[in-house]
Amino acid sequence: MPAGRRGLVVPQNTFLENIVRRSNGLHPNFILGNAQILGNPIVYASDGFCKLTGFSRSEVMKKSSDCTFLHGEHTSNESMKEIHDALINKQALQLEIIIYKKDGLAMWVLLHIGPIVNEKGEVVLFLMTIKDITEYKDPIPGTDQGGAKGWARLNKSLTRHKTVLVAFKQKSASQKNAQQITHLMSLNDDIIPQYKQEIPETPPRVILHYNTFKTSWDWVILILTLYTTVSVPFMVCFAYNSEPLNILDMIVDWLFIADIVLNFHTTYVGKDGEIIDDPRLIRLNYLKTWFVLDLVSSLPYGVLYFIPKSEMEQTEIANLLSFLRVFRLLRLGRVARKIDKYLEYGASTFFLLMLSFCLVAHWMACMFYVIATKYDKYDVHCWLYILADQIGMQYKKNGNSTEYDYTNTGPTIAARYVSALYYTLTSLTTIGFGNISPNTTAEKLFGCVTMLLGSILFSLIFGQVSAILQQSQKNTAKYHSIIDNMRQFSKLYKLPSVLADRIIDYFMSTWASNKGIDTDEVLKYCPKDLQADICVHLNRVVLENNLAFRDAPMGVKRAIARNFWICHVAPNDRIIHHGESLDVLYFIARGSLEVKQGEAVVGLLGEGDVFGDNVCNEPTVGQSAVDVHALTYCDLHCIQRDALLEVLEFYPEFAMKFAKNLQLSYNLRDELTIRRRTPSIVVHDEEGGDDLRPVSVTYRGKRNRKLSLVEELAYTYDIPDSTVDHAHNSVEEAALPAERMVLPERTRTPNTLRAKPELFQDSVDVISSLTEMKGEVRREIEVMNMKMTQLEQQVSLILNLLKSQGHLHSRASGNLHESSGNIMDSPQHDEFNDSMNSPVGSRRDTRTQPPQSPRPREDPPKDDPLPDWLAPPGSASSQHSIPDWENQEADQSSASAARLLNKDEQKPSEQPDPRALQILKLMQKK
């Protein structure tokens, strides 16, 4: 049922209208105060109150409900205290008090305070009414009221007994008003309505025109009306008289009369769309519109059949009834009223048009039969006489009479009606087979009228049917039209087949989600407030589930929701390009996306994730360091950076919470440092063992320097950010350089996540956590690397100082010679001894001078024993408890320290660290 025919039925708060209507003429002086705000400010003042007190509505609004602005010299303090307590405790109160008008005139009033509750039972308002009772009280001291009031009382006493009837009427009216005022002051729930949203209630004995009972009743009346439009022409034209049908007609007539009575108590829709439920207006509206037509068409004419009458009177009454029954066709006006509200629907319109065409054909068939019987009077050339000859059912004479019996002989009534209907349908549809054709002049004239009417109806009805079918297929036609345009576009510009398929696939997925409805076009017809409510509903997934908006006030949600728009993307669509400005914040409502930096996947995003730029912490618009691709069909809720900042600026309190609760799943501004792993070479053990250790090419090229901590971790452990796996290529020993490199033993840390990919394969949260953890670990490693570099420099400086004082001795010459004689004989070992024994600043360059024999070492003084790690080899402190394998490890450490000293000699001299000097002094004291 269209809303325009139904009326405005949205729940409304008609509290103020009800108060004004019920108090009009009884007690028009009242104010309304808020019961939930401190001070109980006045929110409404009636015209009667303003006129009585002399204050305008703007002067009264927002003042306290205790009406202290009306108090004066003679106002009782006890009364003021009672009013204050009643407002605080939200209780009802009635008392007499002296108040002062704006001009300073004092008067006695009867003041009543009543609390008003909402649907939850909470007191939300106060209704304060006042009644001027000055004329019933003694004069107020200090006021000049004797003259005016005295003349008023004298005039009242002189005119009191003008007539007995007038006095009686005045007394009755005053008693009635007093009773109504008493009911109003008692705060009866039937008098004081609640302050709540509700559908407007109808007065007693008034029926809503759209409720279930009235709708069912209308359908019954509609069916009976259609029965009348079919039966009345048939019974009048074919002179068909049946007692059961006459009884049925009488029942239908009484039902129509009952419908007239109901129409006097049924609401209707006014010009402005509001439902009119005033009984007086309802009666006037029905009397001016449909009452006369309904009354004439509903009179029980069938009663005349049951009145005793003579044969002549029977004939006259039959002719009269045949004429009066035509008035029943006026009930078609009821059909027009009932079906008007369904004309907006295509299927109902099509059904009604076909029904109308059939009714016209039925009426024309009845008229065609009347022409043959009443006008041509069964002429031998009329179509009815010819039909009797064709079917072999000729009309016969009535006994010995010369007249034919046209009632009981000839074709049956069914054959006559079907033949007449067949002719009218062939004429209306402009087909005309000719087997039943008009022969007489009257029949030919009727045939001309029928064909003209048929051409109009055929073009009108079936043209309308074509329009209805096109309207029903409008969306489908639009869909195929857009698909065809896309294909023509791809063909015109010679797009690749993959790109053309993506265009069509995107449109089809978008159409499946919105059915071709343009949301922005629909919102244009809505006011701003309604647009905000619709936008809040459309973006409820983000506003209710995201932590940044979950606890936001409704005003903030409405302001933000109006700036959101929903974007639908298809798989493989690139949402953000590298280097693109980050002026939009994206919230994922459905689907999954991937974040790629170059060719490396650095993040996966799913439902509920947020990506973009941190608008709260970044003062300027940044550039994206990554690309964002859609993996599946996605629905994204997007908002512009400027629009969001504008709302946050307007709501600073919410802006602080938003900045704290906004959690970006991936900040597109951040760029990760991606280190690619180089291919490795497998080195076979000399002893033929199966222990194959991959050696990095980078490490082999830089074997003469010590690895940093970051490089050592990268070599020892499997770091997740590596995008190129090791290619283990077996290389023979002869292919390696001649100089053998000693590799440190290492054990690889097993990667649990790689061993069990099912733990994180489909979990976006785990991948996001690993991505964040990876960045944190990388930063910590860099900090540790810097600290280790500083520590290495300090240790190098300490070793230089110790060597300059003669306290540094290497154990490599002893134990290392015993464990590896080949190395002791090599020239590199001689260079190492020379570099260890030569004083600081006088070491010779081993690259230009020939190797020399090692110098004899000097043992430290016996009275100043050194620690084990500084003692010379062969001493008691270094031999009594050190196994051979520990000596070998110590020799390797000493050799590494010696190489580090050789490397540091090439650097410019540095100032000694004070902390190292302090440590050296402490060691010398010992």
PDB file of C-alpha atoms in Angstrom, residues 78-222:
ATOM      1  CA  GLU A  78       6.769  28.763  52.975  1.00  0.00           C
ATOM      2  CA  SER A  79       5.087  28.530  49.593  1.00  0.00           C
ATOM      3  CA  MET A  80       8.382  29.125  47.796  1.00  0.00           C
ATOM      4  CA  LYS A  81      10.010  26.384  49.894  1.00  0.00           C
ATOM      5  CA  GLU A  82       7.185  23.943  49.099  1.00  0.00           C
ATOM      6  CA  ILE A  83       7.596  24.641  45.379  1.00  0.00           C
ATOM      7  CA  HIS A  84      11.349  24.124  45.595  1.00  0.00           C
ATOM      8  CA  ASP A  85      10.957  20.823  47.490  1.00  0.00           C
ATOM      9  CA  ALA A  86       8.335  19.568  45.035  1.00  0.00           C
ATOM     10  CA  LEU A  87      10.687  20.190  42.113  1.00  0.00           C
ATOM     11  CA  ILE A  88      13.616  18.544  43.868  1.00  0.00           C
ATOM     12  CA  ASN A  89      11.621  15.477  44.938  1.00  0.00           C
ATOM     13  CA  LYS A  90       9.647  15.352  41.641  1.00  0.00           C
ATOM     14  CA  GLN A  91       6.305  15.318  43.428  1.00  0.00           C
ATOM     15  CA  ALA A  92       2.906  16.826  42.713  1.00  0.00           C
ATOM     16  CA  LEU A  93       1.901  20.008  44.515  1.00  0.00           C
ATOM     17  CA  GLN A  94      -1.128  22.316  44.628  1.00  0.00           C
ATOM     18  CA  LEU A  95      -1.278  25.560  46.603  1.00  0.00           C
ATOM     19  CA  GLU A  96      -2.402  29.188  46.580  1.00  0.00           C
ATOM     20  CA  ILE A  97       0.312  31.801  46.204  1.00  0.00           C
ATOM     21  CA  ILE A  98       0.727  35.503  45.425  1.00  0.00           C
ATOM     22  CA  ILE A  99       2.717  36.266  42.279  1.00  0.00           C
ATOM     23  CA  TYR A 100       3.586  39.517  40.515  1.00  0.00           C
ATOM     24  CA  LYS A 101       3.135  40.391  36.871  1.00  0.00           C
ATOM     25  CA  LYS A 102       5.781  42.098  34.784  1.00  0.00           C
ATOM     26  CA  ASP A 103       4.234  45.498  35.538  1.00  0.00           C
ATOM     27  CA  GLY A 104       4.452  44.764  39.295  1.00  0.00           C
ATOM     28  CA  LEU A 105       0.728  44.046  39.821  1.00  0.00           C
ATOM     29  CA  ALA A 106       0.173  41.307  42.441  1.00  0.00           C
ATOM     30  CA  MET A 107      -2.490  38.606  42.150  1.00  0.00           C
ATOM     31  CA  TRP A 108      -3.603  35.401  43.816  1.00  0.00           C
ATOM     32  CA  VAL A 109      -3.222  32.235  41.736  1.00  0.00           C
ATOM     33  CA  LEU A 110      -3.947  28.575  42.221  1.00  0.00           C
ATOM     34  CA  LEU A 111      -0.685  26.854  41.276  1.00  0.00           C
ATOM     35  CA  HIS A 112      -0.441  23.173  40.451  1.00  0.00           C
ATOM     36  CA  ILE A 113       2.739  21.192  39.711  1.00  0.00           C
ATOM     37  CA  GLY A 114       2.511  17.755  38.134  1.00  0.00           C
ATOM     38  CA  PRO A 115       5.375  15.449  37.062  1.00  0.00           C
ATOM     39  CA  ILE A 116       5.258  13.956  33.543  1.00  0.00           C
ATOM     40  CA  VAL A 117       6.834  10.571  32.889  1.00  0.00           C
ATOM     41  CA  ASN A 118       8.084   8.937  29.703  1.00  0.00           C
ATOM     42  CA  GLU A 119       7.673   5.353  28.467  1.00  0.00           C
ATOM     43  CA  LYS A 120      10.375   4.216  30.948  1.00  0.00           C
ATOM     44  CA  GLY A 121       8.577   5.665  33.947  1.00  0.00           C
ATOM     45  CA  GLU A 122      11.154   8.442  34.410  1.00  0.00           C
ATOM     46  CA  VAL A 123      10.046  11.967  35.282  1.00  0.00           C
ATOM     47  CA  VAL A 124      11.238  14.139  32.398  1.00  0.00           C
ATOM     48  CA  LEU A 125       9.042  17.243  32.620  1.00  0.00           C
ATOM     49  CA  PHE A 126       7.006  19.328  35.055  1.00  0.00           C
ATOM     50  CA  LEU A 127       3.606  20.732  34.100  1.00  0.00           C
ATOM     51  CA  MET A 128       2.932  23.891  36.121  1.00  0.00           C
ATOM     52  CA  THR A 129      -0.526  25.442  35.699  1.00  0.00           C
ATOM     53  CA  ILE A 130      -1.815  28.649  37.289  1.00  0.00           C
ATOM     54  CA  LYS A 131      -5.357  29.969  37.688  1.00  0.00           C
ATOM     55  CA  ASP A 132      -6.159  33.560  38.603  1.00  0.00           C
ATOM     56  CA  ILE A 133      -8.295  33.533  41.785  1.00  0.00           C
ATOM     57  CA  THR A 134      -7.785  37.152  42.844  1.00  0.00           C
ATOM     58  CA  GLU A 135     -11.510  37.988  42.651  1.00  0.00           C
ATOM     59  CA  TYR A 136     -12.242  35.238  45.154  1.00  0.00           C
ATOM     60  CA  LYS A 137      -9.627  36.409  47.685  1.00  0.00           C
ATOM     61  CA  ASP A 138      -9.287  39.416  49.939  1.00  0.00           C
ATOM     62  CA  PRO A 139      -7.420  42.443  48.530  1.00  0.00           C
ATOM     63  CA  ILE A 140      -3.676  42.220  48.820  1.00  0.00           C
ATOM     64  CA  PRO A 141      -2.276  44.814  51.254  1.00  0.00           C
ATOM     65  CA  GLY A 142      -0.372  47.645  49.646  1.00  0.00           C
ATOM     66  CA  THR A 143      -1.961  47.216  46.194  1.00  0.00           C
ATOM     67  CA  ASP A 144      -4.503  49.491  44.524  1.00  0.00           C
ATOM     68  CA  GLN A 145      -7.062  46.885  43.607  1.00  0.00           C
ATOM     69  CA  GLY A 146     -10.069  48.190  45.454  1.00  0.00           C
ATOM     70  CA  GLY A 147     -11.346  50.483  42.697  1.00  0.00           C
ATOM     71  CA  ALA A 148     -11.061  48.233  39.685  1.00  0.00           C
ATOM     72  CA  LYS A 149     -12.024  45.074  41.537  1.00  0.00           C
ATOM     73  CA  GLY A 150     -14.847  46.854  43.332  1.00  0.00           C
ATOM     74  CA  TRP A 151     -16.386  48.083  40.069  1.00  0.00           C
ATOM     75  CA  ALA A 152     -15.974  44.596  38.657  1.00  0.00           C
ATOM     76  CA  ARG A 153     -17.817  43.035  41.585  1.00  0.00           C
ATOM     77  CA  LEU A 154     -20.577  45.685  41.410  1.00  0.00           C
ATOM     78  CA  ASN A 155     -21.046  45.099  37.684  1.00  0.00           C
ATOM     79  CA  LYS A 156     -21.157  41.375  38.295  1.00  0.00           C
ATOM     80  CA  SER A 157     -23.801  41.731  41.034  1.00  0.00           C
ATOM     81  CA  LEU A 158     -25.964  44.045  38.875  1.00  0.00           C
ATOM     82  CA  THR A 159     -25.949  41.733  35.870  1.00  0.00           C
ATOM     83  CA  ARG A 160     -26.162  38.507  37.817  1.00  0.00           C
ATOM     84  CA  HIS A 161     -29.980  38.264  37.719  1.00  0.00           C
ATOM     85  CA  LYS A 162     -30.609  39.475  34.190  1.00  0.00           C
ATOM     86  CA  THR A 163     -32.610  36.361  33.302  1.00  0.00           C
ATOM     87  CA  VAL A 164     -33.098  33.058  34.976  1.00  0.00           C
ATOM     88  CA  LEU A 165     -32.199  31.116  31.821  1.00  0.00           C
ATOM     89  CA  VAL A 166     -28.894  32.932  31.315  1.00  0.00           C
ATOM     90  CA  ALA A 167     -27.994  32.473  34.946  1.00  0.00           C
ATOM     91  CA  PHE A 168     -28.764  28.797  34.712  1.00  0.00           C
ATOM     92  CA  LYS A 169     -26.580  28.415  31.600  1.00  0.00           C
ATOM     93  CA  GLN A 170     -23.715  30.336  33.201  1.00  0.00           C
ATOM     94  CA  LYS A 171     -23.926  28.209  36.301  1.00  0.00           C
ATOM     95  CA  SER A 172     -23.950  25.004  34.299  1.00  0.00           C
ATOM     96  CA  ALA A 173     -20.950  26.120  32.226  1.00  0.00           C
ATOM     97  CA  SER A 174     -18.967  27.198  35.299  1.00  0.00           C
ATOM     98  CA  GLN A 175     -19.690  23.903  37.036  1.00  0.00           C
ATOM     99  CA  LYS A 176     -18.577  21.971  33.968  1.00  0.00           C
ATOM    100  CA  ASN A 177     -15.370  23.996  33.675  1.00  0.00           C
ATOM    101  CA  ALA A 178     -14.702  23.558  37.381  1.00  0.00           C
ATOM    102  CA  GLN A 179     -15.055  19.799  37.073  1.00  0.00           C
ATOM    103  CA  GLN A 180     -12.719  19.674  34.093  1.00  0.00           C
ATOM    104  CA  ILE A 181     -10.165  21.850  35.892  1.00  0.00           C
ATOM    105  CA  THR A 182     -10.349  19.558  38.898  1.00  0.00           C
ATOM    106  CA  HIS A 183      -9.620  16.549  36.726  1.00  0.00           C
ATOM    107  CA  LEU A 184      -6.711  18.391  35.124  1.00  0.00           C
ATOM    108  CA  MET A 185      -5.261  19.359  38.489  1.00  0.00           C
ATOM    109  CA  SER A 186      -5.516  15.822  39.792  1.00  0.00           C
ATOM    110  CA  LEU A 187      -2.969  14.712  37.167  1.00  0.00           C
ATOM    111  CA  ASN A 188      -5.085  11.842  36.028  1.00  0.00           C
ATOM    112  CA  ASP A 189      -3.234   9.689  33.521  1.00  0.00           C
ATOM    113  CA  ASP A 190      -6.205   9.938  31.178  1.00  0.00           C
ATOM    114  CA  ILE A 191      -5.855  13.729  31.164  1.00  0.00           C
ATOM    115  CA  ILE A 192      -2.066  14.182  31.237  1.00  0.00           C
ATOM    116  CA  PRO A 193      -0.459  12.171  28.428  1.00  0.00           C
ATOM    117  CA  GLN A 194       2.964  10.611  28.632  1.00  0.00           C
ATOM    118  CA  TYR A 195       5.997  12.187  27.014  1.00  0.00           C
ATOM    119  CA  LYS A 196       6.940   9.500  24.494  1.00  0.00           C
ATOM    120  CA  GLN A 197       7.038   8.533  20.837  1.00  0.00           C
ATOM    121  CA  GLU A 198       3.867   6.748  19.780  1.00  0.00           C
ATOM    122  CA  ILE A 199       1.640   6.253  16.794  1.00  0.00           C
ATOM    123  CA  PRO A 200      -1.209   8.779  16.968  1.00  0.00           C
ATOM    124  CA  GLU A 201      -4.215   7.188  18.614  1.00  0.00           C
ATOM    125  CA  THR A 202      -7.655   7.628  17.148  1.00  0.00           C
ATOM    126  CA  PRO A 203     -10.598   8.827  19.208  1.00  0.00           C
ATOM    127  CA  PRO A 204     -13.235   6.310  20.339  1.00  0.00           C
ATOM    128  CA  ARG A 205     -15.614   4.996  17.676  1.00  0.00           C
ATOM    129  CA  VAL A 206     -13.187   6.021  14.910  1.00  0.00           C
ATOM    130  CA  ILE A 207     -11.584   3.355  12.689  1.00  0.00           C
ATOM    131  CA  LEU A 208      -8.207   3.749  11.037  1.00  0.00           C
ATOM    132  CA  HIS A 209      -8.555   3.383   7.293  1.00  0.00           C
ATOM    133  CA  TYR A 210      -5.504   1.076   7.059  1.00  0.00           C
ATOM    134  CA  ASN A 211      -6.049  -1.325   9.938  1.00  0.00           C
ATOM    135  CA  THR A 212      -6.639  -5.024   9.347  1.00  0.00           C
ATOM    136  CA  PHE A 213     -10.406  -4.982   9.823  1.00  0.00           C
ATOM    137  CA  LYS A 214     -11.005  -2.069   7.470  1.00  0.00           C
ATOM    138  CA  THR A 215      -8.665  -3.499   4.846  1.00  0.00           C
ATOM    139  CA  SER A 216     -10.485  -6.856   4.919  1.00  0.00           C
ATOM    140  CA  TRP A 217     -13.821  -5.099   4.772  1.00  0.00           C
ATOM    141  CA  ASP A 218     -12.705  -3.082   1.741  1.00  0.00           C
ATOM    142  CA  TRP A 219     -11.766  -6.260  -0.103  1.00  0.00           C
ATOM    143  CA  VAL A 220     -15.219  -7.726   0.583  1.00  0.00           C
ATOM    144  CA  ILE A 221     -16.910  -4.568  -0.693  1.00  0.00           C
ATOM    145  CA  LEU A 222     -14.658  -4.609  -3.755  1.00  0.00           C
TER     146      LEU A 222
END
